Coordinates of C-alpha atoms and ligand atoms in Angstrom, one line a residue:
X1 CA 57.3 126.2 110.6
X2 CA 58.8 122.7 111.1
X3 CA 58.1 122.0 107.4
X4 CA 59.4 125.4 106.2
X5 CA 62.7 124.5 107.9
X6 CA 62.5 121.1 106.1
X7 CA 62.1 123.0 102.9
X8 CA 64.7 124.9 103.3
X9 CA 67.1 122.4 104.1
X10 CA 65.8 120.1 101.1
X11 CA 67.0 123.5 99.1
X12 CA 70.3 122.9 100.2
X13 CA 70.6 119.3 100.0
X14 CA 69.2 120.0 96.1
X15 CA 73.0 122.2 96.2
X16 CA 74.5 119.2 97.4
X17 CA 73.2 115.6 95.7
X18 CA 72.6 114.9 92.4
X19 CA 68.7 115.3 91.1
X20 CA 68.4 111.4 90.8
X21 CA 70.2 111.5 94.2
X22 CA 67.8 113.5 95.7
X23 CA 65.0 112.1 94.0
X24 CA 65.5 108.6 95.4
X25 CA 66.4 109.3 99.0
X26 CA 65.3 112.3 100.1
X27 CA 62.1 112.6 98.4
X28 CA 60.2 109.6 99.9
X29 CA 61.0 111.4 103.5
X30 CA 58.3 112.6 105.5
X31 CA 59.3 115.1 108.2
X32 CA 57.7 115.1 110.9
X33 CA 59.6 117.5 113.5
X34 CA 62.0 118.2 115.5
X35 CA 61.8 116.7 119.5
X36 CA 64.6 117.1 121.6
X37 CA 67.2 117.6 119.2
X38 CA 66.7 114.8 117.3
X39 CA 65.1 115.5 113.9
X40 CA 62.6 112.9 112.6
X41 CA 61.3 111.4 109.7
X42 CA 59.3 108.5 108.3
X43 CA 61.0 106.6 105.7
X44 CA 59.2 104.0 103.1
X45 CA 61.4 101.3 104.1
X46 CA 63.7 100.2 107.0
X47 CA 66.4 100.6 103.8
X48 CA 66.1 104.1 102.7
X49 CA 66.3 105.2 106.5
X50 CA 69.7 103.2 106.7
X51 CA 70.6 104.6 103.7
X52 CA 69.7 107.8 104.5
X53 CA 71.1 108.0 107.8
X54 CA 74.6 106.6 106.6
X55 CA 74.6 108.5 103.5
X56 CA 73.1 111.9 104.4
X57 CA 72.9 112.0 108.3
X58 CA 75.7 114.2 108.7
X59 CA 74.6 116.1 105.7
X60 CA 71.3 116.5 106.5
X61 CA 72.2 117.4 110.1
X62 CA 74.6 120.4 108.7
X63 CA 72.0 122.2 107.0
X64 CA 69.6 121.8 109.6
X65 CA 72.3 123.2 111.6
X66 CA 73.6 126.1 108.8
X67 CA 69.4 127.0 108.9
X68 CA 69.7 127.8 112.4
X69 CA 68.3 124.5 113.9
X70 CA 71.2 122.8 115.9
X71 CA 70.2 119.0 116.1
X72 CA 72.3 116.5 117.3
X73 CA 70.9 113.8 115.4
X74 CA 68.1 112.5 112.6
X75 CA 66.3 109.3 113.3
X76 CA 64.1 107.0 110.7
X77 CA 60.9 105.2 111.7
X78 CA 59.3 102.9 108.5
X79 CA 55.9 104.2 107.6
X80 CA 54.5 101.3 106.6
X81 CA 51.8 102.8 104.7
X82 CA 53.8 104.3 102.2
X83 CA 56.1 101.7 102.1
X84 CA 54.0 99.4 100.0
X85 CA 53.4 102.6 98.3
X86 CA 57.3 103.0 97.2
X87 CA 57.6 99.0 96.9
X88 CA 54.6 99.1 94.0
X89 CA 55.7 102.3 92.2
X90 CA 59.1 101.1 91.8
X91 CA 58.7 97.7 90.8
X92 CA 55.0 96.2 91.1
X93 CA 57.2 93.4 92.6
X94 CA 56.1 93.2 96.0
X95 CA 58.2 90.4 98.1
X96 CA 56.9 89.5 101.1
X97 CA 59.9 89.4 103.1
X98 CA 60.6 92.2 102.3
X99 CA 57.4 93.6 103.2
X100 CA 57.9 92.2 106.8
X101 CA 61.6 93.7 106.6
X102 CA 60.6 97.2 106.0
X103 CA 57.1 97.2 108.5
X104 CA 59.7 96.4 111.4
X105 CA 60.0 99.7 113.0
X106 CA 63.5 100.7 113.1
X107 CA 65.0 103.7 114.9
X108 CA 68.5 103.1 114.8
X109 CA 69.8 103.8 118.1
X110 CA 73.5 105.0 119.3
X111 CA 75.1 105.1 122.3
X112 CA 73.8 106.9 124.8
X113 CA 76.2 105.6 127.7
X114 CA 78.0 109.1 127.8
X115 CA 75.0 111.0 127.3
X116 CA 76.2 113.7 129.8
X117 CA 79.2 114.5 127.4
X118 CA 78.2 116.5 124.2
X119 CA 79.6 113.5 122.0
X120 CA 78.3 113.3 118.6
X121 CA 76.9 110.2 118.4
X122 CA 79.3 107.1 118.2
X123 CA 78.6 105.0 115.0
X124 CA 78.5 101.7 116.1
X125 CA 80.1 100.2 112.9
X126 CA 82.7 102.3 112.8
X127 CA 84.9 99.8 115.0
X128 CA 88.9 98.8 114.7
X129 CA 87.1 95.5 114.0
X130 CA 85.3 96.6 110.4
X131 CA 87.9 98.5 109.6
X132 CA 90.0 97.0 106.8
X133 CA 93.7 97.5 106.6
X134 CA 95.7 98.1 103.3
X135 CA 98.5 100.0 102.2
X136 CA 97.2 103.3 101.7
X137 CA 95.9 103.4 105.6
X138 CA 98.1 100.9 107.7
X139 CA 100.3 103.8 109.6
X140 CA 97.0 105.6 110.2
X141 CA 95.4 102.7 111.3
X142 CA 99.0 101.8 113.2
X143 CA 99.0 104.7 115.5
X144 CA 95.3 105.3 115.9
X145 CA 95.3 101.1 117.7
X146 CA 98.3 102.7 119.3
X147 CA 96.3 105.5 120.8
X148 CA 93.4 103.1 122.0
X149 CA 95.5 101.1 124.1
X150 CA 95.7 104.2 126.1
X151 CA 99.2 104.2 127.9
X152 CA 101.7 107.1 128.3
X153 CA 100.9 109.5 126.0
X154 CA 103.1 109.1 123.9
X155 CA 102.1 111.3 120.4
X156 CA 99.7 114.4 121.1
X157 CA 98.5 115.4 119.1
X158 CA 97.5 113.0 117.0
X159 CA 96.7 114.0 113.5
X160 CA 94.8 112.0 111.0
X161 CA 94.3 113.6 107.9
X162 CA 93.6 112.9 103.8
X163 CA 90.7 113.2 101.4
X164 CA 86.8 112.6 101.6
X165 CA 85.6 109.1 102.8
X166 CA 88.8 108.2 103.2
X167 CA 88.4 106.3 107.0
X168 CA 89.1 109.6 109.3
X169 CA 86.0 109.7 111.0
X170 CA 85.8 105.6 111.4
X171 CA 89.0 105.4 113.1
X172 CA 88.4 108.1 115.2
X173 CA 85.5 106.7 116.5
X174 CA 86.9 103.2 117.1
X175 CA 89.6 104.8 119.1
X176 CA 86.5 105.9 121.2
X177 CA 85.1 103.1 121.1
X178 CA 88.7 100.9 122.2
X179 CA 89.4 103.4 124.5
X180 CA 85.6 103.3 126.2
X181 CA 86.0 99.1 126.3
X182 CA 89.6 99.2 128.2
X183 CA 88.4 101.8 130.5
X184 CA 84.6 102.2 130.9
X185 CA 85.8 105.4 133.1
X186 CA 87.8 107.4 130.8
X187 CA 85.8 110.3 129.6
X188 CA 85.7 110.7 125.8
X189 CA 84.5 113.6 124.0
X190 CA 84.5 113.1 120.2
X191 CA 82.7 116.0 117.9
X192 CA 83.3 118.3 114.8
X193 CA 85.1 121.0 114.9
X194 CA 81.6 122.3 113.7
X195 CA 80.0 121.3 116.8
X196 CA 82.8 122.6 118.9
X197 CA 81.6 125.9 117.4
X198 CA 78.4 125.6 118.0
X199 CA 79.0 124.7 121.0
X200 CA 81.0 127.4 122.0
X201 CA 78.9 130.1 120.6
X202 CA 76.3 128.8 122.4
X203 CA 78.6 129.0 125.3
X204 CA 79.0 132.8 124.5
X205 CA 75.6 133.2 124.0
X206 CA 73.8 132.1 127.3
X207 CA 77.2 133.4 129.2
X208 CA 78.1 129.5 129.9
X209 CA 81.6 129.5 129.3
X210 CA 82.6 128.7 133.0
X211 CA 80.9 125.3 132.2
X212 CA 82.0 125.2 128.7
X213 CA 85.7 125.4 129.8
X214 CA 85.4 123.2 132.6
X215 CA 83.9 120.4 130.6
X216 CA 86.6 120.3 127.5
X217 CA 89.3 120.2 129.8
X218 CA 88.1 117.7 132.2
X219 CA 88.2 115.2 129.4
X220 CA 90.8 112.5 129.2
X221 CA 90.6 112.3 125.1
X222 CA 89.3 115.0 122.7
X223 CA 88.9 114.2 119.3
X224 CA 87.9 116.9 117.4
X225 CA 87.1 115.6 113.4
X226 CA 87.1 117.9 110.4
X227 CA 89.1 120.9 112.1
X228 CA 89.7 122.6 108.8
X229 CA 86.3 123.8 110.0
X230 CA 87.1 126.3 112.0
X231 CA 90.0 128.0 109.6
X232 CA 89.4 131.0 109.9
X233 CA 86.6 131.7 112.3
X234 CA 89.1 133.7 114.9
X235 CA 87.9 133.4 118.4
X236 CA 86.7 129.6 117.9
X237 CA 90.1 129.3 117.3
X238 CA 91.3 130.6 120.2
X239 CA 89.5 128.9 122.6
X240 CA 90.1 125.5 120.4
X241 CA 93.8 126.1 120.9
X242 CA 93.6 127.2 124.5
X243 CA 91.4 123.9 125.6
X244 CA 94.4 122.0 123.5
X245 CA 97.1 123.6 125.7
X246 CA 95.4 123.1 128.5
X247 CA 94.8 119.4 128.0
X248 CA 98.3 118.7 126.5
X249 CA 99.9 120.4 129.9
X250 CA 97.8 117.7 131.6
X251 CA 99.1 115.1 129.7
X252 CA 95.0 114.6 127.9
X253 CA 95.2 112.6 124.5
X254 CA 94.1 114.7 121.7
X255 CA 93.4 113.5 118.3
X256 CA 92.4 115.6 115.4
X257 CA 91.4 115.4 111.7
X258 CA 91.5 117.6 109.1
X259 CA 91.4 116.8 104.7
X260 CA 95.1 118.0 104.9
X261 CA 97.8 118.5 106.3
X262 CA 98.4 121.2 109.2
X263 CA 100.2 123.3 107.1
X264 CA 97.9 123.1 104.0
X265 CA 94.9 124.7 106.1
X266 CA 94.8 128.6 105.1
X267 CA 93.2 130.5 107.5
X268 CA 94.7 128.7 110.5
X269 CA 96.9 130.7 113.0
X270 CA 100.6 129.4 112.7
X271 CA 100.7 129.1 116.1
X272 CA 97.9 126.8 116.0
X273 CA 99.4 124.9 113.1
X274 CA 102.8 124.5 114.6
X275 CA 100.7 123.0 117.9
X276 CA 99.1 120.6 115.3
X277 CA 102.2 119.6 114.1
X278 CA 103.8 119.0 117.5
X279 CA 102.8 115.3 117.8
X280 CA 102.4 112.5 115.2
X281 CA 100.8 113.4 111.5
X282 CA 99.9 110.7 109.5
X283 CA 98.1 111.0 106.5
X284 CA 95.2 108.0 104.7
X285 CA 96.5 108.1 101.6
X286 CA 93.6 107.3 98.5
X287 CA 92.8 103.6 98.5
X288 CA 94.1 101.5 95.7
X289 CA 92.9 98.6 94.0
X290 CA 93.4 96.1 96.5
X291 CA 91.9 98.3 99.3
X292 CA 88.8 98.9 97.5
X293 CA 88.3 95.4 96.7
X294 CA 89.1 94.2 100.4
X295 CA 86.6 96.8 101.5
X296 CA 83.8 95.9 99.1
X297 CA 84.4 91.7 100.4
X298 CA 84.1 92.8 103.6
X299 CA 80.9 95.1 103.1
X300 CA 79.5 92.4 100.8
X301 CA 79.8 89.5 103.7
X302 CA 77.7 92.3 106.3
X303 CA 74.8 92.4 103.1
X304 CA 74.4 88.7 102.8
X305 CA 73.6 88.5 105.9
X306 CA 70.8 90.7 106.0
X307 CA 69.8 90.0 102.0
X308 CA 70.6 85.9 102.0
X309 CA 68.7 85.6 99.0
X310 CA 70.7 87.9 97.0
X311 CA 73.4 85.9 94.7
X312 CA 76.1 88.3 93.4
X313 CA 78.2 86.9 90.5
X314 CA 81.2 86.6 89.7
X315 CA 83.6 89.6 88.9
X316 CA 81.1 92.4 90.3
X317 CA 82.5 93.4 93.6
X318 CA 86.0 93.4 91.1
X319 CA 84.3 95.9 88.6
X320 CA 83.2 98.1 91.3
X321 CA 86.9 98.1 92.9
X322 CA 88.2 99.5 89.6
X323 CA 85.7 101.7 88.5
X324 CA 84.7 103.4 91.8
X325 CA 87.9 105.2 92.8
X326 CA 86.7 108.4 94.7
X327 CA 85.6 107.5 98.1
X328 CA 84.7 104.4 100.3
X329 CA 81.0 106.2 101.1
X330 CA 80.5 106.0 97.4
X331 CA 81.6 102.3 97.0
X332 CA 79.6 101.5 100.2
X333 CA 76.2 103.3 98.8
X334 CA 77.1 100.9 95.9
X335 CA 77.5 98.5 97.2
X336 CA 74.3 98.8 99.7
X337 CA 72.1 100.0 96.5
X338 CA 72.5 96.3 94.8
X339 CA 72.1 94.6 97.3
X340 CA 68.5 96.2 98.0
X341 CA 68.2 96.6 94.5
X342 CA 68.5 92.8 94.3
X343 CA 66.5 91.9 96.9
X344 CA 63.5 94.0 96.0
X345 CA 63.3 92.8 92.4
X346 CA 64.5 89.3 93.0
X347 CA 67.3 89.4 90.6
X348 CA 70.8 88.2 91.0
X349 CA 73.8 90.8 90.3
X350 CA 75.7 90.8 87.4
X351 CA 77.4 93.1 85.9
X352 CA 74.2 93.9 83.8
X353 CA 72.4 94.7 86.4
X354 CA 75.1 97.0 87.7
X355 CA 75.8 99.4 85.2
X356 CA 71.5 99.6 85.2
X357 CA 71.4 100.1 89.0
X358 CA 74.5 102.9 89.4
X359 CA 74.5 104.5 86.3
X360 CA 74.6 107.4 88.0
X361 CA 77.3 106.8 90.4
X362 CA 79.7 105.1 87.6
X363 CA 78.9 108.4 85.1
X364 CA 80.0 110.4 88.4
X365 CA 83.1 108.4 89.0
X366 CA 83.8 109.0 85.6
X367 CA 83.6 112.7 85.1
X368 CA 87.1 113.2 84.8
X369 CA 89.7 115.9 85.0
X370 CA 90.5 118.2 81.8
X371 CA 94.1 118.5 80.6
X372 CA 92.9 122.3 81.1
X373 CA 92.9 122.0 84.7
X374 CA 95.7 120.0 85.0
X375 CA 97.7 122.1 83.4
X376 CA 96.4 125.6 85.1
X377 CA 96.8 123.5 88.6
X378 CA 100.5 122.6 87.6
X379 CA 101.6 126.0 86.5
X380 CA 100.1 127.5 89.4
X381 CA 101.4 125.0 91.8
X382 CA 105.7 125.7 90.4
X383 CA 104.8 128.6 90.0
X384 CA 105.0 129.1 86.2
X385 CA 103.1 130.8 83.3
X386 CA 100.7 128.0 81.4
X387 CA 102.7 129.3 78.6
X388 CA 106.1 127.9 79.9
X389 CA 104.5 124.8 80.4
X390 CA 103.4 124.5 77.0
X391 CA 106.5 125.9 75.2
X392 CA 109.4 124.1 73.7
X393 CA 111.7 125.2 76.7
X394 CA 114.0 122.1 78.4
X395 CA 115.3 123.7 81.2
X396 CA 114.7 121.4 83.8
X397 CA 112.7 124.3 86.2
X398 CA 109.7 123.5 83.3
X399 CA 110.7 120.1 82.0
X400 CA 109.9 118.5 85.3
X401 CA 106.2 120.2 86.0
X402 CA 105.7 119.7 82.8
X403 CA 106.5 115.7 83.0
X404 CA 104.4 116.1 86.1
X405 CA 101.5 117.5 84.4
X406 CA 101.7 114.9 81.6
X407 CA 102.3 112.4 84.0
X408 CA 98.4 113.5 85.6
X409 CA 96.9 113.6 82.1
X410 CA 97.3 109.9 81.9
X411 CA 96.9 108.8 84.9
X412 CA 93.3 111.5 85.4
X413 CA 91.9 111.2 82.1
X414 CA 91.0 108.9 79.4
X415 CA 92.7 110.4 76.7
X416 CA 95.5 109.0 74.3
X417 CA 98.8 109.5 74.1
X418 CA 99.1 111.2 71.1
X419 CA 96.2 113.2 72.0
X420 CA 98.3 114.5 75.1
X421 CA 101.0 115.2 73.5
X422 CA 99.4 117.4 71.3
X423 CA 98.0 119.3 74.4
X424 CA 101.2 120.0 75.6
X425 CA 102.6 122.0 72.5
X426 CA 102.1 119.5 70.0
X427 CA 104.5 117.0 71.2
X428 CA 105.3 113.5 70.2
X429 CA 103.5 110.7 71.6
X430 CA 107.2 109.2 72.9
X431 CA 107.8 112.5 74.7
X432 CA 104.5 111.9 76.7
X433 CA 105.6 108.3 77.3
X434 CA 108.8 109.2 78.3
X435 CA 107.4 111.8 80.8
X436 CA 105.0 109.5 82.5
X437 CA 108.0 106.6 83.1
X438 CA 110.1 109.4 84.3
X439 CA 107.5 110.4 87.1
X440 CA 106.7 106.7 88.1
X441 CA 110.6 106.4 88.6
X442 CA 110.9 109.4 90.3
X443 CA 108.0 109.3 92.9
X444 CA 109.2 106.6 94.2
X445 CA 112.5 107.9 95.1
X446 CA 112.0 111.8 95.4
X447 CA 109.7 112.5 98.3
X448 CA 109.1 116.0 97.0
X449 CA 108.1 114.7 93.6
X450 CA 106.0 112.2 95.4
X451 CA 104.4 114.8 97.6
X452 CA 104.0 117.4 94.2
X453 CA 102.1 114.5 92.5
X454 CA 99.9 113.7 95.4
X455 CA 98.6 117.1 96.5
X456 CA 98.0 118.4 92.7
X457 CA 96.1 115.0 92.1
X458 CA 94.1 115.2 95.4
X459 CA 93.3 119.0 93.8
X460 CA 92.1 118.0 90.9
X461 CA 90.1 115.1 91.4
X462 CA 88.5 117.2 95.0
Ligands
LIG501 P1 86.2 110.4 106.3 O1 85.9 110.8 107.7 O2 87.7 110.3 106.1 O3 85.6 111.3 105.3 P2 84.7 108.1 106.9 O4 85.5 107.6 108.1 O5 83.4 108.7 107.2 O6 85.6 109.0 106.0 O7 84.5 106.8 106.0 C1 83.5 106.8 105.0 C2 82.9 105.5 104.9 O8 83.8 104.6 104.4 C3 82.5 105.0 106.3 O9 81.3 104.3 106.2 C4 83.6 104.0 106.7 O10 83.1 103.0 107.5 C5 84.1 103.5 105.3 N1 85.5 103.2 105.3 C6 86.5 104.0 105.0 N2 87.7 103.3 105.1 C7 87.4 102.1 105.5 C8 88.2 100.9 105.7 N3 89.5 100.9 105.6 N4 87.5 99.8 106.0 C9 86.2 99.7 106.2 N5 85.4 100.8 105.9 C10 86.0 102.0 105.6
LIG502 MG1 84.8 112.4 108.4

């Protein structure tokens, strides 16, 4: 039965992963049960479990959780048997560090101090300390120290929210983390809005919800991640916004996160998006350049301490920076992939070795957005027939989406200038230049054109 659930989940994560994905992470698992909640598995190496665990933890815990197996957590112990196995079939190239690396066994281990609250497990990297700070995050990053130092409540809620991988979760749990160092006392409860379901239909179910109310609103912070979750789902809802009200009234920090804004969640009850939108709402906005780079130095310092050996040339961790643009779990897997990668085989990194060791993830990073898309998501978004977009019509009602929308096709996609203009009703390459100079201009003076620009790129590259 134990393995049938396995299978089924592997189904899903199939759904979710790429073949190659799956075929290099997943596969070399062996299941071996479930005991006490916590799901376990051998892993080939002390690697793949990190990797695993970092990359698919959460994943893999969902579908467990969607099959009707509620865990709270996976753990990785190194079967050293088929460790050699993986080292030999991979490379022949067996190291013998690495050997005595990967027979260590290693169950990675998380807090358990709190272990009477139904916290999701704290990640004990994801601290204030290995978070970096750039443009694109320093407000959220701003109020979330704000929020650790404890203090008079002075935003609540407080509402982090932007696209996948983007550093919600991380400073959420270095809030807990802060806020558990300044005051050993304070009772944190940090979970998913999925778990807060679960949790509550289990409530429901064995006719707990005396204990279930009593124990959300004797906390002193709540942070409840991912709360688009429950859009929709009616009576988790109501409970989520009467344990809010009851722990705003006692002056209880509450911090939530969501991948947008309050009032972009469909399926929410207004009344629980005005209470969402009561306190402070910051958005992470996507990283830039400098970001991504300053991340991947950081992350690179953490690998050379545990892979000394590897030398990484020159220009790599820049090429990475400029190429990987979705999400910091992507350029962290990168990153994490070379340096194992480099350790295994014994070769340095260079940017040879790169484009051989993440093909995949640099063909992913560039599947790029069709001017088709862009231009359906634009008219929908004013509110105008694809045809207007396309037509020869200046009024400014369709001039400006459709400056917008030429504005995405060069920024989103490879293609030329002329070749845009063409798109767009067979217009001149000037016209398209023209369009994107006039957008640049504008977004940084017209916060509704900033805004437009944002929300229809975050759509198109979700
Ligand atoms: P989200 O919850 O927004 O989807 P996470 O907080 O899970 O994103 O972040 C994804 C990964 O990227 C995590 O491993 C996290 O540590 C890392 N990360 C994101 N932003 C930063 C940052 N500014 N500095 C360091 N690591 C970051
Ligand atoms: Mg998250």
């Amino acid at each position: 039965m134990n393995n049938n659930i396995w299978e089924c989940v592997c189904d899903r994560l199939l759904k979710t992963v790429s073949k190659n994905e799956f075929n290099n992470w997943i596969q070399p698992l062996n299941f071996q049960g479930i005991e006490d909640g916590v799901a376990n598995f051998l892993a080939p190496t002390n690697f793949i479990g990190t990797w695993v665990l970092r990359n698919y933890g959460e994943m893999i815990q969902r579908h467990f959780i969607t099959e009707g197996t509620v865990i709270d957590r996976v753990a990785f112990k190194v079967d050293s048997v088929s460790s050699k196995k993986h080292i030999d079939k991979n490379n022949g190239i067996v190291k013998k560090e690495i050997l005595n690396k990967s027979s260590q066994i290693s169950e990675r281990s998380f807090n358990d101090s709190n272990s009477l609250l139904p916290v999701a497990p704290l990640d004990k990297r994801f601290t204030f300390d290995s978070f970096v700070i750039g443009k694109p995050n320093e407000l959220a990053h701003a109020a979330s120290r704000r929020v650790a130092e404890g203090g008079a409540v002075t935003f609540n809620p407080l509402f982090l929210y932007g696209g996948v991988g983007l550093g919600k979760t991380h400073l959420m749990h270095a809030i807990a983390w802060e806020t558990q160092r300044r005051n050993p006392a304070s009772r944190v409860i940090y979970l998913s809005a999925e778990q807060f379901m679960y949790r509550f239909v289990q409530a429901l179910r064995f006719k707990d919800m005396l204990s279930f109310k009593e124990l959300f609103r004797s906390v002193d912070l709540l942070m409840v991640d991912d709360v688009q979750f429950i859009a929709g789902k009616d009576s988790t809802q109501d409970e989520f916004f009467h344990t809010f009200n009851a722990l705003v009234d006692q002056n209880k920090q509450i911090i939530i996160s969501a991948d947008r804004a309050p009032g972009e969640i469909d399926g929410l009850e207004d009344r629980i998006k005005s209470r969402l939108q009561s306190g402070l709402v910051v958005d992470l906005h996507p990283t830039d350049y400098e970001l991504r780079l300053g991340i991947l130095q950081s992350k690179a310092e953490k690998h050379t301490m545990h892979y000394p050996e590897v030398i990484m040339s020159e220009g790599v961790l820049e090429f990475l920076a400029h190429r990987i643009s979705t999400n910091v779990r992507v350029l962290e897997g990168a990153l994490t992939r070379l340096f194992a990668f480099a350790s295994l085989v014994g070769r340095e990194v260079n940017l040879e070795m790169v484009q051989e060791c993440l093909a995949d993830i640099l063909r992913a990073s560039d599947r790029k957005v069709t001017i088709d898309e862009i231009i359906r998501k634009v008219s929908d978004h004013y509110n105008l027939r694809m045809t207007d977009l396309l037509s020869p019509r200046r009024a400014r009602s369709v001039a400006r989406p459709r400056q917008v929308a030429m504005f995405l096709a060069k920024t989103l996609t490879s293609k030329s200038l002329p070749e845009i203009g063409r798109r767009f009703g067979g217009r001149d390459h000037t016209t398209v230049i023209h369009a994107v100079k006039k957008i640049e201009e504008l977004k940084s003076i017209d916060n509704q054109i900033a805004e437009d620009v944002e929300l229809l790129r975050r759509m198109l590259e979700a």
